[in-house]
Structures are given as structure tokens and as C-alpha cells.
XYZ file of C-alpha atoms in Angstrom:
673
model
C 14.190 -4.975 -5.055
C 16.135 -7.993 -6.239
C 19.861 -7.531 -6.216
C 22.037 -10.520 -7.120
C 25.815 -10.604 -6.989
C 27.931 -12.766 -9.252
C 31.479 -13.408 -8.049
C 34.014 -13.855 -10.829
C 37.729 -13.253 -11.174
C 37.479 -10.262 -13.505
C 34.801 -7.693 -12.835
C 34.118 -6.541 -16.383
C 30.829 -5.830 -17.969
C 30.412 -5.837 -21.764
C 29.093 -9.205 -22.923
C 29.174 -11.165 -26.169
C 29.055 -14.797 -27.206
C 31.971 -16.185 -29.247
C 30.967 -17.443 -32.674
C 29.733 -21.054 -32.738
C 30.055 -21.246 -28.954
C 26.512 -22.437 -28.407
C 26.573 -24.972 -31.180
C 28.709 -27.409 -29.260
C 29.624 -26.087 -25.831
C 26.630 -24.625 -23.986
C 24.932 -27.391 -21.989
C 21.240 -27.831 -22.716
C 20.446 -27.268 -19.050
C 21.359 -23.578 -19.404
C 18.575 -23.018 -21.915
C 16.257 -25.163 -19.819
C 17.045 -22.957 -16.834
C 16.300 -19.806 -18.838
C 12.972 -21.281 -19.923
C 12.015 -22.343 -16.404
C 12.908 -18.915 -15.055
C 10.745 -17.205 -17.681
C 7.749 -19.177 -16.384
C 8.651 -18.714 -12.687
C 9.312 -22.440 -12.290
C 12.607 -21.554 -10.624
C 13.936 -18.564 -8.745
C 16.123 -15.736 -10.010
C 18.989 -17.166 -7.946
C 18.941 -20.404 -9.922
C 18.835 -18.506 -13.184
C 21.794 -16.368 -12.103
C 23.783 -19.537 -11.344
C 23.390 -20.502 -14.991
C 24.562 -17.072 -16.170
C 27.533 -17.279 -13.826
C 28.439 -20.635 -15.381
C 28.461 -19.076 -18.859
C 30.641 -16.165 -17.742
C 33.149 -18.310 -15.850
C 33.402 -20.847 -18.666
C 34.095 -18.118 -21.219
C 30.919 -18.744 -23.215
C 29.800 -15.222 -22.397
C 32.808 -12.891 -22.608
C 32.602 -9.851 -20.348
C 34.514 -6.676 -21.303
C 34.842 -3.267 -19.649
C 31.821 -0.986 -19.489
C 30.043 1.089 -16.846
C 27.886 -0.514 -14.160
C 25.316 1.786 -12.543
C 23.448 1.684 -9.269
C 20.143 -0.109 -9.692
C 17.380 2.133 -11.058
C 14.844 -0.665 -11.429
C 12.751 -2.436 -8.802
C 12.822 -5.977 -10.072
C 13.522 -7.595 -13.420
C 11.559 -6.172 -16.383
C 9.108 -8.558 -18.006
C 10.775 -8.247 -21.428
C 13.985 -9.768 -20.040
C 12.091 -12.835 -18.867
C 10.279 -13.017 -22.185
C 13.623 -12.946 -23.995
C 14.882 -15.803 -21.834
C 11.855 -17.923 -22.678
C 12.021 -17.165 -26.394
C 15.757 -17.902 -26.434
C 15.165 -21.216 -24.668
C 12.626 -22.119 -27.373
C 14.996 -21.086 -30.164
C 12.769 -18.205 -31.306
C 15.389 -15.464 -30.914
C 19.173 -15.393 -31.484
C 21.809 -15.423 -28.768
C 22.407 -11.695 -29.163
C 18.855 -10.806 -28.140
C 19.139 -12.900 -24.992
C 22.479 -11.268 -24.139
C 20.874 -7.827 -24.501
C 18.651 -8.707 -21.559
C 21.532 -9.938 -19.419
C 23.607 -6.859 -20.235
C 20.669 -4.659 -19.205
C 20.446 -6.402 -15.819
C 24.162 -5.873 -15.219
C 24.241 -2.244 -16.356
C 21.162 -1.428 -14.317
C 22.751 -2.943 -11.214
C 20.117 -5.652 -10.759
C 22.794 -8.242 -11.336
C 26.068 -7.032 -9.842
C 29.396 -8.440 -10.909
C 31.944 -8.015 -8.153
C 35.655 -7.627 -8.689
C 36.239 -9.527 -5.471
C 38.002 -12.696 -6.566
C 36.074 -15.273 -4.526
C 36.525 -18.520 -6.384
C 34.590 -21.140 -4.392
C 32.339 -21.288 -1.308
C 35.315 -21.912 0.978
C 36.512 -18.432 0.071
C 33.304 -17.019 1.555
C 33.633 -18.864 4.846
C 34.197 -16.683 7.895
C 37.222 -18.804 8.844
C 39.047 -17.530 5.768
C 37.566 -14.040 5.424
C 40.776 -12.322 6.508
C 43.028 -14.396 4.274
C 44.723 -13.085 1.142
C 43.554 -13.653 -2.412
C 46.527 -15.962 -2.950
C 45.396 -18.068 0.026
C 41.839 -18.364 -1.316
C 43.130 -19.076 -4.806
C 45.132 -22.028 -3.497
C 42.269 -23.099 -1.263
C 39.957 -23.368 -4.269
C 42.542 -24.584 -6.773
C 41.525 -27.370 -9.139
C 45.041 -28.767 -8.693
C 44.503 -29.662 -5.030
C 42.730 -32.924 -4.377
C 42.119 -34.579 -1.039
C 40.742 -38.076 -0.595
C 37.855 -37.404 1.768
C 34.590 -39.080 2.716
C 35.919 -42.627 2.324
C 37.310 -44.822 5.048
C 41.058 -44.373 5.482
C 43.198 -47.111 6.952
C 46.009 -46.427 9.394
C 49.125 -46.971 7.326
C 51.328 -49.870 8.344
C 54.684 -50.502 6.620
C 53.569 -53.982 5.617
C 50.604 -52.507 3.753
C 52.746 -50.065 1.792
C 54.774 -52.752 0.079
C 52.216 -55.510 -0.379
C 50.885 -55.963 -3.884
C 47.496 -56.932 -2.428
C 46.475 -59.240 -5.241
C 43.224 -61.175 -5.217
C 43.359 -64.458 -3.315
C 40.933 -66.797 -1.622
C 41.126 -64.936 1.675
C 40.372 -61.559 0.109
C 37.514 -62.812 -2.094
C 36.990 -63.708 -5.731
C 36.322 -61.341 -8.617
C 32.586 -60.920 -9.152
C 31.389 -60.720 -12.769
C 27.717 -59.934 -13.328
C 25.434 -61.230 -16.068
C 26.290 -58.272 -18.312
C 29.958 -59.259 -18.316
C 31.055 -56.370 -16.105
C 32.878 -56.455 -12.801
C 30.613 -55.987 -9.816
C 27.173 -56.939 -8.584
C 24.062 -57.362 -10.717
C 22.115 -54.369 -12.019
C 19.131 -53.865 -14.317
C 19.404 -52.745 -17.916
C 16.594 -50.298 -17.218
C 17.888 -47.434 -15.133
C 16.077 -47.099 -11.787
C 13.988 -44.005 -11.241
C 15.717 -41.130 -9.505
C 19.186 -42.409 -10.489
C 22.094 -40.794 -12.314
C 23.994 -43.630 -14.049
C 27.736 -43.389 -14.751
C 29.706 -46.061 -16.607
C 33.423 -46.275 -15.794
C 35.179 -47.182 -19.034
C 38.795 -48.217 -19.458
C 41.138 -51.172 -19.580
C 42.559 -53.358 -16.798
C 43.397 -50.441 -14.421
C 39.675 -49.571 -14.481
C 38.618 -53.228 -14.251
C 40.932 -53.431 -11.244
C 43.646 -55.982 -11.898
C 45.297 -56.991 -8.631
C 42.728 -55.581 -6.226
C 39.494 -56.681 -4.580
C 36.070 -55.731 -5.970
C 35.809 -53.070 -3.260
C 39.242 -51.578 -4.081
C 38.810 -50.573 -7.739
C 38.587 -46.867 -8.499
C 34.926 -47.180 -9.619
C 34.145 -48.824 -6.250
C 35.879 -46.028 -4.335
C 34.095 -43.396 -6.438
C 30.787 -45.058 -5.557
C 31.734 -44.865 -1.855
C 32.329 -41.128 -2.108
C 28.881 -40.522 -3.578
C 27.219 -42.991 -1.186
C 28.710 -41.221 1.822
C 27.217 -37.979 0.598
C 23.764 -39.602 0.656
C 22.799 -37.744 -2.504
C 19.290 -37.671 -3.898
C 18.982 -38.639 -6.731
C 21.305 -41.601 -6.277
C 24.587 -41.625 -8.196
C 25.265 -45.097 -9.634
C 28.815 -46.041 -10.735
C 29.086 -49.168 -12.917
C 32.462 -50.703 -13.777
C 32.688 -51.389 -17.521
C 36.477 -51.718 -17.549
C 37.821 -54.561 -19.687
C 41.366 -55.908 -19.680
C 43.134 -55.192 -22.956
C 40.607 -52.588 -24.095
C 41.740 -49.813 -26.433
C 40.136 -46.564 -27.521
C 38.760 -48.357 -30.576
C 37.170 -51.249 -28.687
C 35.835 -48.970 -25.956
C 34.200 -46.675 -28.510
C 32.504 -49.656 -30.132
C 31.286 -50.878 -26.736
C 29.824 -47.456 -25.927
C 27.982 -47.154 -29.240
C 26.766 -50.731 -29.580
C 26.227 -51.839 -25.983
C 26.419 -49.273 -23.189
C 23.978 -46.874 -24.836
C 21.208 -49.440 -24.198
C 21.742 -49.052 -20.438
C 20.590 -45.392 -20.459
C 23.881 -43.830 -19.298
C 23.949 -40.257 -18.052
C 27.741 -40.163 -18.235
C 30.579 -42.205 -19.712
C 33.690 -41.706 -17.568
C 36.880 -42.830 -19.327
C 40.275 -43.543 -17.727
C 42.415 -44.421 -20.729
C 45.789 -44.503 -22.416
C 47.814 -47.569 -21.412
C 46.934 -50.029 -24.167
C 46.937 -47.492 -26.979
C 50.368 -46.373 -25.800
C 51.713 -49.933 -25.913
C 50.057 -50.802 -29.245
C 50.472 -49.286 -32.674
C 47.642 -46.784 -32.237
C 48.777 -43.298 -33.215
C 47.857 -40.283 -31.112
C 45.771 -39.050 -34.044
C 43.830 -42.314 -34.163
C 43.330 -42.230 -30.399
C 41.925 -38.704 -30.647
C 39.582 -39.613 -33.491
C 38.134 -42.605 -31.642
C 37.256 -40.476 -28.621
C 36.104 -37.573 -30.765
C 33.635 -39.959 -32.381
C 32.535 -41.272 -28.969
C 31.963 -37.760 -27.625
C 29.896 -36.780 -30.651
C 27.852 -39.931 -30.125
C 27.316 -38.940 -26.499
C 26.104 -35.488 -27.506
C 23.645 -37.066 -29.944
C 22.349 -39.465 -27.299
C 22.146 -37.030 -24.383
C 24.893 -38.293 -22.117
C 28.105 -36.669 -20.905
C 31.451 -38.072 -22.051
C 34.487 -37.401 -19.860
C 37.974 -38.496 -20.975
C 41.053 -38.665 -18.731
C 44.619 -39.559 -19.701
C 45.868 -42.066 -17.158
C 49.259 -41.907 -15.378
C 51.950 -44.500 -15.978
C 54.963 -45.546 -13.945
C 57.846 -43.151 -14.613
C 55.743 -40.020 -15.064
C 55.604 -37.196 -12.568
C 57.713 -35.943 -9.704
C 57.835 -38.758 -7.161
C 60.213 -41.249 -5.589
C 60.001 -44.858 -6.733
C 60.238 -48.050 -4.724
C 63.041 -50.517 -5.351
C 60.667 -52.739 -7.339
C 59.533 -49.745 -9.416
C 63.137 -48.825 -10.186
C 63.874 -52.353 -11.355
C 60.815 -52.242 -13.611
C 61.859 -48.908 -15.107
C 65.184 -50.416 -16.139
C 63.585 -53.299 -18.030
C 63.238 -53.153 -21.822
C 64.231 -49.491 -22.069
C 60.962 -48.538 -20.382
C 62.154 -45.052 -19.421
C 62.848 -44.308 -23.075
C 59.473 -45.686 -24.146
C 57.605 -43.542 -21.643
C 58.839 -40.443 -23.459
C 56.603 -41.466 -26.378
C 53.422 -41.323 -24.279
C 51.989 -38.279 -26.068
C 48.227 -38.758 -26.232
C 47.785 -35.813 -23.856
C 48.751 -33.534 -26.750
C 45.296 -34.197 -28.244
C 43.406 -32.857 -25.242
C 42.818 -29.289 -26.548
C 41.058 -30.534 -29.682
C 39.044 -33.188 -27.848
C 37.723 -30.554 -25.453
C 35.734 -29.114 -28.359
C 33.631 -32.282 -28.522
C 33.645 -33.894 -25.068
C 32.045 -32.788 -21.808
C 35.490 -32.703 -20.208
C 38.990 -33.931 -21.087
C 41.736 -33.809 -18.478
C 45.381 -34.820 -18.115
C 45.739 -37.138 -15.099
C 49.344 -38.149 -15.781
C 50.666 -36.431 -12.644
C 47.906 -37.051 -10.065
C 50.244 -39.227 -7.967
C 52.807 -36.467 -7.426
C 53.586 -35.759 -3.758
C 52.029 -38.982 -2.463
C 54.756 -40.612 -0.330
C 53.419 -44.192 -0.489
C 54.054 -46.775 -3.232
C 51.391 -46.483 -5.930
C 52.247 -48.803 -8.846
C 52.920 -52.536 -8.719
C 53.794 -52.610 -12.439
C 53.817 -50.059 -15.252
C 50.152 -49.014 -15.003
C 48.279 -50.970 -12.320
C 48.077 -49.531 -8.837
C 47.577 -50.560 -5.231
C 44.251 -49.729 -3.525
C 45.756 -46.470 -2.236
C 46.350 -45.410 -5.848
C 42.765 -46.225 -6.778
C 41.567 -43.998 -3.933
C 43.571 -41.110 -5.370
C 42.168 -41.763 -8.857
C 38.618 -41.830 -7.474
C 38.998 -38.523 -5.663
C 40.432 -36.779 -8.712
C 37.601 -38.120 -10.864
C 35.044 -37.057 -8.276
C 36.408 -33.514 -8.336
C 36.345 -33.522 -12.127
C 32.827 -34.813 -12.743
C 30.937 -33.202 -9.855
C 30.089 -29.965 -11.699
C 28.994 -31.951 -14.768
C 26.313 -33.975 -13.006
C 22.907 -32.539 -13.869
C 19.575 -34.093 -13.028
C 17.700 -32.884 -16.106
C 15.037 -35.585 -15.887
C 13.573 -34.215 -12.640
C 9.900 -33.271 -12.825
C 8.652 -29.857 -11.831
C 7.759 -30.923 -8.291
C 11.371 -31.712 -7.572
C 12.871 -28.566 -9.023
C 12.673 -26.478 -5.862
C 14.878 -29.049 -4.119
C 17.204 -29.389 -7.062
C 20.857 -29.774 -6.054
C 23.781 -28.240 -7.844
C 27.347 -29.363 -7.418
C 29.670 -26.485 -6.535
C 32.564 -25.867 -6.336
C 34.439 -27.995 -8.802
C 36.950 -29.586 -6.455
C 35.025 -29.925 -3.226
C 32.881 -32.898 -2.292
C 29.778 -31.100 -1.063
C 26.218 -30.628 -2.364
C 24.563 -27.237 -2.016
C 20.904 -26.387 -2.369
C 20.681 -23.682 -4.989
C 18.100 -21.526 -3.225
C 20.041 -21.631 0.023
C 23.523 -21.129 -1.339
C 23.910 -17.379 -1.493
C 22.484 -16.427 1.896
C 23.574 -19.374 4.040
C 26.877 -20.443 2.577
C 28.703 -20.049 5.878
C 26.316 -22.412 7.632
C 26.221 -25.173 5.004
C 29.895 -25.451 4.128
C 31.522 -28.386 5.854
C 35.280 -28.303 6.309
C 35.409 -32.082 6.513
C 38.077 -33.233 4.074
C 39.136 -29.684 3.171
C 42.490 -29.466 1.414
C 44.801 -26.836 2.936
C 47.923 -28.403 1.482
C 50.886 -26.024 1.429
C 49.035 -22.979 2.747
C 50.115 -20.359 5.298
C 47.408 -20.566 7.967
C 47.481 -17.853 10.627
C 45.033 -17.014 13.418
C 42.164 -19.280 12.345
C 39.826 -20.862 14.894
C 38.547 -24.234 13.661
C 37.160 -25.370 17.026
C 33.492 -25.448 15.980
C 34.025 -27.320 12.716
C 34.234 -30.962 11.726
C 37.746 -31.326 10.320
C 37.961 -35.095 9.799
C 40.186 -36.046 6.854
C 41.424 -32.457 6.479
C 44.744 -32.073 4.677
C 47.366 -29.716 6.159
C 50.252 -31.425 4.360
C 53.312 -29.127 4.132
C 51.351 -26.178 5.555
C 52.624 -23.483 7.914
C 50.199 -23.084 10.825
C 50.398 -20.454 13.564
C 48.138 -18.968 16.248
C 45.301 -21.339 15.369
C 42.901 -23.559 17.293
C 41.695 -26.962 16.142
C 38.390 -28.758 16.107
C 37.327 -31.504 18.519
C 36.447 -33.654 15.483
C 39.665 -34.015 13.505
C 40.326 -37.728 13.034
C 42.385 -38.904 10.065
C 43.841 -35.417 9.610
C 47.068 -35.083 7.623
C 49.713 -32.756 9.128
C 52.722 -34.404 7.476
C 55.647 -32.006 6.899
C 53.646 -29.137 8.417
C 55.192 -26.431 10.621
C 52.938 -25.649 13.606
C 53.602 -22.808 16.058
C 51.666 -21.327 18.965
C 48.521 -23.317 18.255
C 45.970 -25.096 20.451
C 44.765 -28.696 20.252
C 42.237 -28.858 23.083
C 39.654 -31.649 23.504
C 40.381 -32.872 19.984
C 39.993 -36.361 18.587
C 42.997 -36.858 16.303
C 42.644 -40.634 15.989
C 44.666 -42.013 13.063
C 46.086 -38.589 12.211
C 49.501 -38.146 10.600
C 52.314 -35.931 11.914
C 55.162 -37.531 9.980
C 58.130 -35.106 9.830
C 56.017 -32.358 11.393
C 57.676 -29.529 13.366
C 55.698 -28.224 16.368
C 56.634 -25.452 18.807
C 55.037 -23.347 21.554
C 51.733 -25.187 21.273
C 49.235 -26.552 23.770
C 47.797 -30.079 23.734
C 45.074 -30.739 26.320
C 42.562 -33.563 26.930
C 42.965 -34.994 23.448
C 43.032 -38.391 21.763
C 45.863 -39.352 19.395
C 45.150 -43.077 19.251
C 46.876 -44.873 16.340
C 48.454 -41.644 15.102
C 51.728 -41.386 13.182
C 54.434 -39.122 14.682
C 57.443 -40.665 12.956
C 60.382 -38.215 12.752
C 58.318 -35.390 14.289
C 60.093 -32.580 16.184
C 58.171 -31.049 19.104
C 59.603 -28.240 21.266
C 58.504 -25.988 24.144
C 54.920 -27.228 24.110
C 52.625 -28.674 26.784
C 50.824 -32.027 26.826
C 48.194 -32.473 29.559
C 45.860 -35.497 29.805
C 46.769 -36.786 26.357
C 46.250 -40.281 24.928
C 48.824 -41.525 22.387
C 47.965 -45.199 22.818
C 48.844 -47.516 19.904
C 50.705 -44.747 18.059
C 54.062 -44.671 16.288
C 56.439 -41.999 17.606
C 59.669 -43.652 16.520
C 62.657 -41.429 15.690
C 60.841 -38.318 16.915
C 62.333 -35.606 19.159
C 60.609 -33.967 22.142
C 62.632 -31.021 23.485
C 61.816 -28.735 26.411
C 58.153 -29.732 26.738
C 55.885 -30.196 29.747
C 54.089 -33.559 30.051
C 51.376 -34.303 32.617
C 49.332 -37.522 32.687
C 50.080 -38.702 29.144
C 49.372 -42.243 27.930
C 52.005 -43.628 25.523
C 51.133 -47.288 26.177
C 51.277 -49.966 23.469
C 53.131 -47.610 21.142
C 56.163 -47.840 18.891
C 58.803 -45.420 20.216
C 62.022 -46.813 18.771
C 64.936 -44.359 19.050
C 62.658 -41.590 20.297
C 64.493 -38.719 22.030
C 63.221 -36.929 25.131
C 65.518 -34.031 26.067
C 65.098 -31.499 28.890
C 61.361 -32.126 29.319
C 59.448 -31.953 32.589
C 57.318 -35.092 32.854
C 54.925 -36.422 35.456
C 52.648 -39.485 35.378
C 53.524 -40.811 31.930
C 52.440 -44.325 30.971
C 54.801 -46.222 28.636
C 53.729 -49.750 29.564
C 53.863 -52.407 26.840
C 55.568 -49.988 24.442
C 58.692 -50.498 22.359
C 61.354 -48.029 23.526
C 64.408 -49.797 22.156
C 67.460 -47.514 21.701
C 65.463 -44.507 22.944
C 67.221 -41.580 24.639
C 66.119 -39.699 27.776
C 68.650 -36.897 28.252
C 68.597 -34.432 31.159
C 64.953 -35.253 31.820
C 63.023 -34.409 34.960
C 60.652 -37.376 35.289
C 58.434 -38.563 38.124
C 55.822 -41.299 38.576
C 56.595 -42.955 35.254
C 55.183 -46.348 34.256
C 57.711 -48.325 32.192
C 56.236 -51.729 33.055
C 56.581 -54.481 30.444
C 58.404 -52.261 27.965
C 60.896 -53.407 25.367
C 63.806 -51.163 26.263
C 66.937 -52.810 24.901
C 69.673 -50.216 24.590
C 67.731 -47.389 26.224
C 69.811 -44.455 27.428
C 68.983 -42.384 30.510
C 71.721 -39.748 30.629
C 71.722 -37.183 33.421
C 68.045 -37.865 33.973
C 65.853 -37.857 37.073
C 63.434 -40.806 36.918
C 62.189 -40.844 40.486
C 59.202 -42.750 41.941
C 58.763 -44.756 38.755
C 58.165 -48.387 37.818
C 60.047 -50.706 35.437
C 58.339 -53.971 36.445
C 58.932 -56.782 33.913
C 60.766 -54.329 31.665
C 63.402 -55.561 29.233
C 66.250 -53.084 29.740
C 69.110 -55.183 28.480
C 72.230 -53.134 27.641
C 70.557 -49.933 28.806
C 72.505 -46.938 30.066
C 71.595 -45.015 33.256
C 74.777 -42.911 33.557
C 74.545 -39.878 35.875
C 70.844 -40.472 36.465
C 68.742 -40.251 39.602
C 66.642 -43.393 40.057
C 65.256 -42.875 43.548
C 62.377 -45.109 44.626
C 62.375 -47.085 41.376
C 60.777 -50.544 41.139
C 62.823 -52.889 38.896
C 60.936 -56.050 39.924
C 61.516 -58.856 37.382
C 63.302 -56.420 35.073
C 66.017 -57.659 32.710
C 68.991 -55.348 33.305
C 71.660 -57.578 31.820
C 74.722 -55.541 30.701
C 73.156 -52.288 31.948
C 75.367 -49.371 32.992
C 74.596 -47.516 36.263
C 77.778 -45.418 36.442
C 77.396 -42.514 38.893
C 73.666 -43.238 39.243
C 71.656 -42.734 42.425
C 69.806 -45.978 43.286
C 68.433 -44.823 46.610
C 65.556 -47.058 47.787
C 65.445 -49.032 44.513
C 63.692 -52.430 44.409
C 65.623 -55.102 42.452
C 63.325 -58.024 43.365
C 64.027 -60.915 40.950
C 65.792 -58.499 38.595
C 68.456 -59.835 36.219
C 71.620 -57.895 37.056
C 74.021 -60.083 35.078
C 77.118 -58.135 34.003
C 75.617 -54.877 35.260
C 78.220 -52.120 35.586
C 78.164 -50.191 38.876
C 80.808 -47.471 39.293
C 80.508 -44.581 41.730
C 76.912 -45.713 42.163
C 74.762 -45.025 45.222
C 73.412 -48.493 46.020
C 70.823 -47.853 48.729
C 68.689 -50.578 47.148
C 66.897 -53.680 48.423
C 65.751 -57.197 47.458
C 69.027 -58.164 45.773
C 72.379 -59.423 46.952
C 74.121 -56.493 45.279
C 72.370 -54.181 47.738
C 74.017 -55.864 50.700
C 77.563 -54.869 49.693
């Protein structure tokens, strides 16, 4: 007996279709699916997916009634007949709904009150979490830039405008007048073609061909290796308005067989004399044209400098003060037309605040963005359009392998026939967004977690995956968790607080630990090479065989840690503080250590060969068996320090301050006194 469960937020059972709903809103693929099901071209599961879409989108409204245990073995033939007749337009909507209502009442299709919102909510990792947790996990408001190559942030990159120049390459314009490489007017077989439409922010003023948002969106789809291929073409034109873009769509782009027109718009109409009513009417006309010509039309209202909740760079602040810009931005009101446009377009969304909570500079003027901003735009657009992509042109032989995009905000393909029974096996947590969540007692060790986002999350009693590069833990609070055999290359721990946790046999190469606070944790066989740990605090930890070489560690503080066999060679430790440390077998060779402070610290059996320790402070410290060969110790302070068996061969001891110091040293004249 077939028994299919639909998961929706409200488990209610009386169905009806709002008046005129199907005239403009129900996608044609739903009727196609009903027709295919009636002829057994597709499975019941695929048909149920279509019904679930109608319920979730409000096109079938479900009200309270009684649901019984199933009394029927299988779906009656008349229900399938109704579906086929409805698909052919032979019966009204109400007759089709009668069949669906029968399946629900008879228990063949079961609607659960369990509020599982997306496949991540079904994953065993999150099975014990609260509804609020799953709701946030699946929220359309959370976007994470995954599946594209992330660069390790350097301060110089944050502030550079990154404009086109000879070294970075010239702008490529193809024979059709669009930015990018050549393509054929005739759409290739097995291809879903999307045109990116907009003005200069879409064209990509100030960035390389590979750094426009259409280029980044193409990378996301390419990395998914989808079949059919998703093709993104950049039709952005500097100075374009809603009027000119609508004309281009109707008189030019339609000849290229588009499956979707994806619009990122608003800047030029805002700065011209176009009224919000005119703007709405232009796009209303374009969306109607798309419906008539069988392509999706998606409209987004672009962000501008001065909108949203974010800090602005000094250059941004200067720009905001010019020409009363802050007052002008209050007149950016085209988003007020979104509700009406949604009646005609495939999707219309307000993107004005997509840059909130991103701590890097985004804009280099009022509307154009750095490459990092274009990545954020691309990810938001990917999340928006994924559920709209439908491969309706597939022939019957391909239908059994048809792919549906689900859920709305996650960058994963799922095979329809496999989805229900094997969701736990096919869901990848790569790039998952856990921003701001309370994560307790979850074991991620068998999952790929690259590019995962734990920004501002509270994490406790959890264990992390070996594959976790480029993970974002900024501002997170982590307690009693395990990072064992993990690869955290290029991960971010900026302003993260960590306590009572265990780090073993892991790689943190090129990671960012600026301003992190780490207490009462253990680090064994760790590699932090080429990382930035400046201004961070390590308190009461145990370190064993940790590699900090070639790292930035300016003003780092080590207090009351037990450390053995740490490698700091070739690192920058200027103005760092080691207070009441118990350290042994340390390698400080070739460091930059101007102004370092060792206060009340034991640094025995360690090496400072070729180290620059000018103006450093070793007050009350034990420095037994230290090698200072060729070290620069000019103006250093060794008050009350123990220099038993210390090697000062060729060391610079100019103006060094020795008071109450044990000078059982060798290879320097000072040791002979």
C-alpha cells in the first residue's frame, strides 16, 4: 500500500483553490506533472512533490477536517483519471481537488503536523533540535556563499577598489554586445539559459570578467556539475533603466531562447525621473511578456550605499556626505511595488539589505561593489532562483532522472525518486549556514563541512569534521567541543571565544584568529602555520608540539599556559606578552620580537637564534639553557631573570639592563663578570 507523507507547517486538511489562482500563478509544470502521473510516466512521489508545492505556496488552501487511517490499498483509478483530465483542461480545478482531498482523507497521502521545513531538518544531526532551531536552519533569510573559491582575507584586499587594469585583464565583449565570451544564438541542447539583466552593477563596473555577479553565479552552478547545464549570460548594460531593459528583453533577448530573465535593478531609475509607478509598469509588462513566451522573469531590488544595518568605511562615509546623499536615499521606494509585481512575475524580492552583517567593505561608490559584494549577490540570487528552475523540455527518457531543486535556500540537487527515503544520505552539509544558532551535542565528524557558516553561533559539546576548510566561526562561542584530525585551512575565528575544548592533530594553515579568546583548552600536534593570531588571548591552555611558524602574532597574549615544543620561527611577535608561562623547548628563531614581554615566565631549553628582541622585557623570568646566538637584545630588560647556562654568542647586548640577574651564561664578555 502506498503511503506518502507531506511535511508542511500547518497540518490541516480541507482544500480549496483561491479564485483566479490558476490563471496566473500555477506553473505549467504542475499540470504537466499531473498528466504524466496519470499515464504512469512518473512516480507517485514526483506527483506528490507537485501537490506539496501547491499547498506550501498557498495555491491550495488546507483547512481543518478529519484525516482517517488508510482504508485503500493504492490510489483509485478515478483519481488518476481526474489528474489527466485536469491536465488537459477537460475538468475544472474543483474536480481535481476532490481527488486530492480523497487521498488525504483516506490516509493515502498523509499531511504531518511536524514542522520540517527543508531537508536539513530531516538530517539525523539535527533530529533532536527544537523547531526554532530547524526554522532558523531552513530560513530564507540566511544565505551562505558556498561552492565557490574563497580567498583568505588580507587587509590590503579589503580596501582595494580592484578596478580593471592591464595586469588584471581587459573587459571582454562578445559579438552580441554583451560582457563575456562568445555564445550561440541557438541554445545548446540540454541547457537551461538564464540572462542576467541590469545596469552597470550587473555589467560589472570596476571588476574583472570573472568577478561579476553573473560570473560568480555561473561558478556556483558549474561546481554543482548539474545536468542539464545551467548557462548564465551577462546582459547588463551601463546606464540601463527599467524601460530600456524591458525593450531589450522583448526585442532582442527573446530571440536567444531564454528560460529565465534574472533582473538586478533599481539604481538608474532611482537616480532618474522614473516614478515608482512607471518602474512597476515596465516590469509588469516584461513579466507578462515572459509568461506569454514561456520563460521565467525574476526581479530583484538592488541595495545601495546607505541602506541596511552595517558599518561603513571612511570612504563610504565621505560619499554619504556628498550632495545630500543620505537624504536622497530615503526616496528609494521602488520596493513598495513588490507585492503587486508578484502577481505577474515568477518571483520578486527585496535585496536592499543583503549586505547586512558582512564585516568587509562592500561598496566603492553608491551602487557598485567589490568582488566580495558580487559573491554575496550571486549566492542570494542562487538561493532565490533554484526552486524556479524547471527542465520542462526533457523528453520522456530523461524523466526518471529528472532533478528538482529543493530546498529554496540550499545549494544542492536532489533526485526526486530518491529524496524521501534517502534524504539523510544525500544531504551534504558543505556550505551549510548555521549562523546565530545554538548548537549542542552534535557530531559532525563524518560530514564534509567546508565553507560552513557558524558566524555568531553558540556551540557546545560538539565534534567537528575532518573536512572543514574555509569554515566561518567569527564571533562564535565554543565550549567543550572537539576538533580532532580536522583540516581548518583558511578558516575564520575572528573574535571567537573558546573554552574547555580539545584540538588534536589538526591543520589551521592560513586561518584568522584575530582577537580570539581561548581558555582552558588543549592543543596537541597542531599546525597554525601562516595564520594571523594577532591581539588574541590564550589563557590556561595546554600546548604540545604546535607549529606557529611564519604567522602574524602581534600583541598576542599567552598567560598561565603549559607549553612544550612550540615553533614560532619566522613569525612576527612584536609587543606580544608571555605572562607566568611554563614553556620548554620553544623555537623562537628568526622572529620579529621587538617589545616582547616575558613576565614571570619559564622559557627553559629554548632557542632565540637570529631573533630580533630589541626592547624586550624578561623580568622575573627563568631562561635556563637558552640559545641567544646572533639575537638582537638591544635595550632588553633582564631584571631578576635566571640566565643559567645561556648562550649569548654574537648577541647584541647594547644597553641591556641586568639587575639582580643570575648571569651563569657563556660566549659573551658580560658572562665573565
